[in-house]
mmCIF file of C-alpha atoms in Angstrom:
data_model
loop_
_atom_site.group_PDB
_atom_site.id
_atom_site.type_symbol
_atom_site.label_atom_id
_atom_site.label_comp_id
_atom_site.label_asym_id
_atom_site.label_seq_id
_atom_site.Cartn_x
_atom_site.Cartn_y
_atom_site.Cartn_z
ATOM 1 C CA UNK A 798 -8.748 -8.023 -7.706
ATOM 2 C CA UNK A 799 -7.522 -4.494 -6.867
ATOM 3 C CA UNK A 800 -6.329 -3.576 -10.326
ATOM 4 C CA UNK A 801 -5.429 -0.017 -11.261
ATOM 5 C CA UNK A 802 -4.844 1.008 -14.838
ATOM 6 C CA UNK A 803 -3.188 4.070 -16.285
ATOM 7 C CA UNK A 804 -3.469 5.463 -19.749
ATOM 8 C CA UNK A 805 -1.387 6.146 -21.684
ATOM 9 C CA UNK A 806 1.542 3.994 -20.623
ATOM 10 C CA UNK A 807 3.922 6.348 -22.358
ATOM 11 C CA UNK A 808 3.685 9.623 -24.208
ATOM 12 C CA UNK A 809 6.070 11.852 -26.100
ATOM 13 C CA UNK A 810 5.007 15.414 -26.711
ATOM 14 C CA UNK A 811 6.351 18.756 -27.772
ATOM 15 C CA UNK A 812 7.178 21.461 -25.287
ATOM 16 C CA UNK A 813 4.182 23.659 -24.564
ATOM 17 C CA UNK A 814 1.504 21.033 -25.096
ATOM 18 C CA UNK A 815 -0.753 19.593 -22.427
ATOM 19 C CA UNK A 816 -0.921 15.926 -21.574
ATOM 20 C CA UNK A 817 -3.723 14.122 -19.776
ATOM 21 C CA UNK A 818 -3.088 10.929 -17.846
ATOM 22 C CA UNK A 819 -5.945 8.742 -16.654
ATOM 23 C CA UNK A 820 -5.951 6.539 -13.587
ATOM 24 C CA UNK A 821 -8.735 4.010 -13.150
ATOM 25 C CA UNK A 822 -9.534 1.527 -10.426
ATOM 26 C CA UNK A 823 -10.976 -1.365 -12.393
ATOM 27 C CA UNK A 824 -12.590 -3.546 -9.766
ATOM 28 C CA UNK A 825 -13.019 -1.388 -6.691
ATOM 29 C CA UNK A 826 -14.104 2.089 -5.731
ATOM 30 C CA UNK A 827 -11.647 4.639 -4.471
ATOM 31 C CA UNK A 828 -12.530 7.932 -2.855
ATOM 32 C CA UNK A 829 -8.845 8.731 -2.679
ATOM 33 C CA UNK A 830 -6.234 8.455 -5.367
ATOM 34 C CA UNK A 831 -2.666 9.623 -5.203
ATOM 35 C CA UNK A 832 -0.386 10.962 -7.902
ATOM 36 C CA UNK A 833 3.352 10.402 -7.684
ATOM 37 C CA UNK A 834 6.285 11.410 -9.820
ATOM 38 C CA UNK A 835 9.574 9.558 -10.054
ATOM 39 C CA UNK A 836 12.699 10.934 -11.688
ATOM 40 C CA UNK A 837 15.499 8.554 -12.710
ATOM 41 C CA UNK A 838 17.278 6.965 -9.764
ATOM 42 C CA UNK A 839 15.075 8.805 -7.312
ATOM 43 C CA UNK A 840 12.195 7.692 -5.172
ATOM 44 C CA UNK A 841 8.518 8.247 -5.733
ATOM 45 C CA UNK A 842 7.482 11.702 -4.627
ATOM 46 C CA UNK A 843 3.868 12.371 -3.805
ATOM 47 C CA UNK A 844 2.526 15.218 -5.896
ATOM 48 C CA UNK A 845 -1.059 15.386 -4.769
ATOM 49 C CA UNK A 846 -3.918 13.572 -3.106
ATOM 50 C CA UNK A 847 -7.045 13.392 -5.191
ATOM 51 C CA UNK A 848 -10.402 13.113 -3.447
ATOM 52 C CA UNK A 849 -13.560 12.238 -5.323
ATOM 53 C CA UNK A 850 -15.861 15.207 -5.621
ATOM 54 C CA UNK A 851 -13.517 17.742 -4.075
ATOM 55 C CA UNK A 852 -10.357 19.626 -4.836
ATOM 56 C CA UNK A 853 -7.048 17.846 -4.765
ATOM 57 C CA UNK A 854 -4.535 18.488 -2.027
ATOM 58 C CA UNK A 855 -1.132 19.337 -3.426
ATOM 59 C CA UNK A 856 2.199 18.735 -1.770
ATOM 60 C CA UNK A 857 4.506 21.631 -1.099
ATOM 61 C CA UNK A 858 6.304 22.771 -4.208
ATOM 62 C CA UNK A 859 3.830 21.263 -6.666
ATOM 63 C CA UNK A 860 2.077 23.856 -8.813
ATOM 64 C CA UNK A 861 -1.637 23.198 -8.809
ATOM 65 C CA UNK A 862 -2.181 25.297 -11.920
ATOM 66 C CA UNK A 863 0.348 23.266 -13.832
ATOM 67 C CA UNK A 864 -0.739 19.841 -12.659
ATOM 68 C CA UNK A 865 -4.512 19.783 -12.886
ATOM 69 C CA UNK A 866 -6.228 16.946 -11.108
ATOM 70 C CA UNK A 867 -9.819 15.898 -11.573
ATOM 71 C CA UNK A 868 -11.451 13.082 -9.623
ATOM 72 C CA UNK A 869 -14.964 13.043 -10.986
ATOM 73 C CA UNK A 870 -15.952 9.511 -10.046
ATOM 74 C CA UNK A 871 -15.038 6.771 -7.601
ATOM 75 C CA UNK A 872 -13.048 4.959 -10.257
ATOM 76 C CA UNK A 873 -11.346 7.675 -12.254
ATOM 77 C CA UNK A 874 -8.828 10.421 -11.585
ATOM 78 C CA UNK A 875 -7.009 12.403 -14.231
ATOM 79 C CA UNK A 876 -3.785 14.364 -14.114
ATOM 80 C CA UNK A 877 -3.213 16.988 -16.777
ATOM 81 C CA UNK A 878 0.285 18.374 -17.186
ATOM 82 C CA UNK A 879 -0.323 21.770 -18.728
ATOM 83 C CA UNK A 880 2.226 23.489 -20.952
ATOM 84 C CA UNK A 881 4.665 20.670 -20.481
ATOM 85 C CA UNK A 882 8.391 21.365 -20.581
ATOM 86 C CA UNK A 883 11.370 19.022 -20.776
ATOM 87 C CA UNK A 884 11.875 19.232 -17.000
ATOM 88 C CA UNK A 885 8.409 17.662 -16.607
ATOM 89 C CA UNK A 886 9.672 14.504 -18.256
ATOM 90 C CA UNK A 887 9.259 11.827 -15.644
ATOM 91 C CA UNK A 888 7.490 8.641 -14.634
ATOM 92 C CA UNK A 889 4.039 9.477 -13.293
ATOM 93 C CA UNK A 890 2.370 6.839 -11.145
ATOM 94 C CA UNK A 891 -1.052 6.863 -9.586
ATOM 95 C CA UNK A 892 -2.386 4.766 -6.767
ATOM 96 C CA UNK A 893 -5.879 4.174 -5.492
ATOM 97 C CA UNK A 894 -7.029 3.460 -1.982
ATOM 98 C CA UNK A 895 -10.149 1.329 -1.562
ATOM 99 C CA UNK A 896 -13.048 2.885 0.295
ATOM 100 C CA UNK A 897 -12.644 0.956 3.523
ATOM 101 C CA UNK A 898 -8.871 0.684 3.725
ATOM 102 C CA UNK A 899 -6.804 3.494 5.155
ATOM 103 C CA UNK A 900 -3.312 2.166 4.595
ATOM 104 C CA UNK A 901 -3.390 0.029 1.507
ATOM 105 C CA UNK A 902 -2.879 1.543 -1.910
ATOM 106 C CA UNK A 903 -2.805 -0.164 -5.252
ATOM 107 C CA UNK A 904 -0.543 1.279 -7.877
ATOM 108 C CA UNK A 905 -1.109 1.789 -11.551
ATOM 109 C CA UNK A 906 1.598 0.705 -13.998
ATOM 110 C CA UNK A 907 2.796 4.272 -14.502
ATOM 111 C CA UNK A 908 2.999 6.678 -17.416
ATOM 112 C CA UNK A 909 6.338 7.663 -18.850
ATOM 113 C CA UNK A 910 6.216 11.223 -20.120
ATOM 114 C CA UNK A 911 8.908 12.597 -22.385
ATOM 115 C CA UNK A 912 8.702 16.244 -23.351
ATOM 116 C CA UNK A 913 10.871 17.245 -26.296
ATOM 117 C CA UNK B 417 17.154 15.081 6.814
ATOM 118 C CA UNK B 418 15.021 12.856 4.593
ATOM 119 C CA UNK B 419 11.910 11.356 6.141
ATOM 120 C CA UNK B 420 12.908 7.865 5.088
ATOM 121 C CA UNK B 421 16.536 6.998 4.489
ATOM 122 C CA UNK B 422 18.020 3.973 2.815
ATOM 123 C CA UNK B 423 21.424 2.982 1.548
ATOM 124 C CA UNK B 424 21.020 3.266 -2.243
ATOM 125 C CA UNK B 425 23.412 0.407 -2.910
ATOM 126 C CA UNK B 426 23.785 -1.297 -5.263
ATOM 127 C CA UNK B 427 24.164 -4.533 -3.390
ATOM 128 C CA UNK B 428 25.725 -7.121 -5.666
ATOM 129 C CA UNK B 429 25.371 -10.600 -4.228
ATOM 130 C CA UNK B 430 25.731 -14.118 -5.621
ATOM 131 C CA UNK B 431 22.775 -16.406 -5.927
ATOM 132 C CA UNK B 432 22.041 -18.135 -2.636
ATOM 133 C CA UNK B 433 23.448 -15.361 -0.497
ATOM 134 C CA UNK B 434 21.672 -13.703 2.387
ATOM 135 C CA UNK B 435 21.353 -9.946 2.162
ATOM 136 C CA UNK B 436 19.973 -7.365 4.581
ATOM 137 C CA UNK B 437 18.630 -3.891 3.914
ATOM 138 C CA UNK B 438 18.175 -1.199 6.501
ATOM 139 C CA UNK B 439 15.973 1.834 6.653
ATOM 140 C CA UNK B 440 15.501 4.645 9.155
ATOM 141 C CA UNK B 441 12.581 7.044 9.425
ATOM 142 C CA UNK B 442 12.426 10.422 11.086
ATOM 143 C CA UNK B 443 8.752 10.835 11.962
ATOM 144 C CA UNK B 444 8.087 9.196 15.295
ATOM 145 C CA UNK B 445 4.349 9.417 14.556
ATOM 146 C CA UNK B 446 4.684 6.950 11.691
ATOM 147 C CA UNK B 447 2.332 4.056 12.244
ATOM 148 C CA UNK B 448 2.536 1.666 9.333
ATOM 149 C CA UNK B 449 5.580 0.311 7.611
ATOM 150 C CA UNK B 450 6.090 -1.567 4.410
ATOM 151 C CA UNK B 451 8.651 -2.910 2.032
ATOM 152 C CA UNK B 452 7.873 -2.496 -1.644
ATOM 153 C CA UNK B 453 9.721 -3.909 -4.594
ATOM 154 C CA UNK B 454 10.171 -1.943 -7.785
ATOM 155 C CA UNK B 455 11.505 -3.369 -11.015
ATOM 156 C CA UNK B 456 13.054 -1.079 -13.580
ATOM 157 C CA UNK B 457 10.470 1.171 -15.246
ATOM 158 C CA UNK B 458 7.632 -0.504 -13.384
ATOM 159 C CA UNK B 459 5.321 0.508 -10.576
ATOM 160 C CA UNK B 460 6.169 -0.466 -6.994
ATOM 161 C CA UNK B 461 4.576 -3.631 -5.688
ATOM 162 C CA UNK B 462 3.932 -4.399 -2.066
ATOM 163 C CA UNK B 463 6.353 -7.007 -0.793
ATOM 164 C CA UNK B 464 5.287 -7.124 2.832
ATOM 165 C CA UNK B 465 4.069 -5.112 5.759
ATOM 166 C CA UNK B 466 6.349 -4.726 8.747
ATOM 167 C CA UNK B 467 5.227 -5.300 12.317
ATOM 168 C CA UNK B 468 6.914 -4.706 15.640
ATOM 169 C CA UNK B 469 6.842 -8.408 16.351
ATOM 170 C CA UNK B 470 8.648 -9.082 13.105
ATOM 171 C CA UNK B 471 7.190 -11.066 10.279
ATOM 172 C CA UNK B 472 8.349 -13.613 7.800
ATOM 173 C CA UNK B 473 7.135 -14.530 4.354
ATOM 174 C CA UNK B 474 9.098 -17.375 2.858
ATOM 175 C CA UNK B 475 12.644 -16.169 2.297
ATOM 176 C CA UNK B 476 11.831 -12.643 3.406
ATOM 177 C CA UNK B 477 11.912 -11.413 6.994
ATOM 178 C CA UNK B 478 11.046 -7.892 8.080
ATOM 179 C CA UNK B 479 11.738 -6.289 11.422
ATOM 180 C CA UNK B 480 10.686 -3.007 13.009
ATOM 181 C CA UNK B 481 12.363 -1.270 15.915
ATOM 182 C CA UNK B 482 10.164 1.653 16.931
ATOM 183 C CA UNK B 483 12.547 2.897 19.610
ATOM 184 C CA UNK B 484 15.336 3.275 17.079
ATOM 185 C CA UNK B 485 12.959 4.134 14.211
ATOM 186 C CA UNK B 486 14.604 1.462 12.177
ATOM 187 C CA UNK B 487 13.258 -1.110 9.726
ATOM 188 C CA UNK B 488 15.057 -4.021 8.157
ATOM 189 C CA UNK B 489 14.504 -6.556 5.419
ATOM 190 C CA UNK B 490 16.385 -9.827 5.220
ATOM 191 C CA UNK B 491 16.392 -11.926 2.091
ATOM 192 C CA UNK B 492 17.684 -15.469 2.405
ATOM 193 C CA UNK B 493 18.789 -17.733 -0.420
ATOM 194 C CA UNK B 494 18.752 -14.919 -2.965
ATOM 195 C CA UNK B 495 17.410 -15.691 -6.418
ATOM 196 C CA UNK B 496 18.205 -13.984 -9.678
ATOM 197 C CA UNK B 497 14.586 -12.879 -9.758
ATOM 198 C CA UNK B 498 15.088 -10.948 -6.523
ATOM 199 C CA UNK B 499 17.097 -8.353 -8.451
ATOM 200 C CA UNK B 500 15.148 -5.120 -8.061
ATOM 201 C CA UNK B 501 14.999 -1.951 -6.029
ATOM 202 C CA UNK B 502 13.569 -2.349 -2.546
ATOM 203 C CA UNK B 503 11.675 0.618 -1.197
ATOM 204 C CA UNK B 504 11.119 1.288 2.467
ATOM 205 C CA UNK B 505 7.769 2.987 2.997
ATOM 206 C CA UNK B 506 6.127 4.527 6.047
ATOM 207 C CA UNK B 507 2.775 6.107 6.630
ATOM 208 C CA UNK B 508 0.688 7.716 9.318
ATOM 209 C CA UNK B 509 -2.763 6.483 10.123
ATOM 210 C CA UNK B 510 -5.973 8.236 9.310
ATOM 211 C CA UNK B 511 -7.994 9.031 6.247
ATOM 212 C CA UNK B 512 -5.282 11.338 4.938
ATOM 213 C CA UNK B 513 -2.508 8.847 5.417
ATOM 214 C CA UNK B 514 0.154 9.155 2.792
ATOM 215 C CA UNK B 515 2.923 6.799 1.828
ATOM 216 C CA UNK B 516 6.394 8.230 2.194
ATOM 217 C CA UNK B 517 8.965 6.371 0.153
ATOM 218 C CA UNK B 518 12.639 5.956 0.734
ATOM 219 C CA UNK B 519 14.933 6.300 -2.255
ATOM 220 C CA UNK B 520 15.277 2.552 -2.445
ATOM 221 C CA UNK B 521 18.116 0.062 -2.273
ATOM 222 C CA UNK B 522 19.168 -1.589 -5.491
ATOM 223 C CA UNK B 523 19.843 -5.316 -5.338
ATOM 224 C CA UNK B 524 21.583 -7.223 -8.095
ATOM 225 C CA UNK B 525 21.784 -10.975 -7.689
ATOM 226 C CA UNK B 526 24.326 -12.651 -9.936
ATOM 227 C CA UNK B 527 25.186 -16.216 -10.914
#
């Protein structure tokens, strides 16, 4: 149990395009999902906390108009990188927290974004 | 100062060796502590939670010292398959609890 999927697993796009990444909890419901970004040889950095049915909470320094988050159901959150640029190339990982667990998160396999 | 600090390594050890990783955290309000393992280009996976009383899971032993805000992970009888990056993670309690990751310590176990 507690499986989280991400789609796509990797994407290459041209500068200026928008990319949508999906995060799904497959066998549990999650009111809260988290989006992280990891640059090479660096740790995971939390970008935003996504709450079902409400606006996401963004971490300091993360542009909410550039990284659009939608959490329309208890099993799906999406991250859209708008007008992507090469500096947005990174490993994007989501995690989902089950409804009744405050400290446990289950991670998706990640999406590797390369912007040319 | 980073919220969670780790020695980035790499630690290169022979198979069968015992290796210890350390981690310090700056937020005294941190409540929960974990060690995660991350393989190259993969998502992090929970290795074990860390409790004040210390806990052991097979070859892995984790310790927490709240007074010193220090966490450790000991791996005994290292296996080749233990090669990975080990991430120290802390969180606060509550519905808005967020995981804060250290930069990780790279372990390479060799023959």
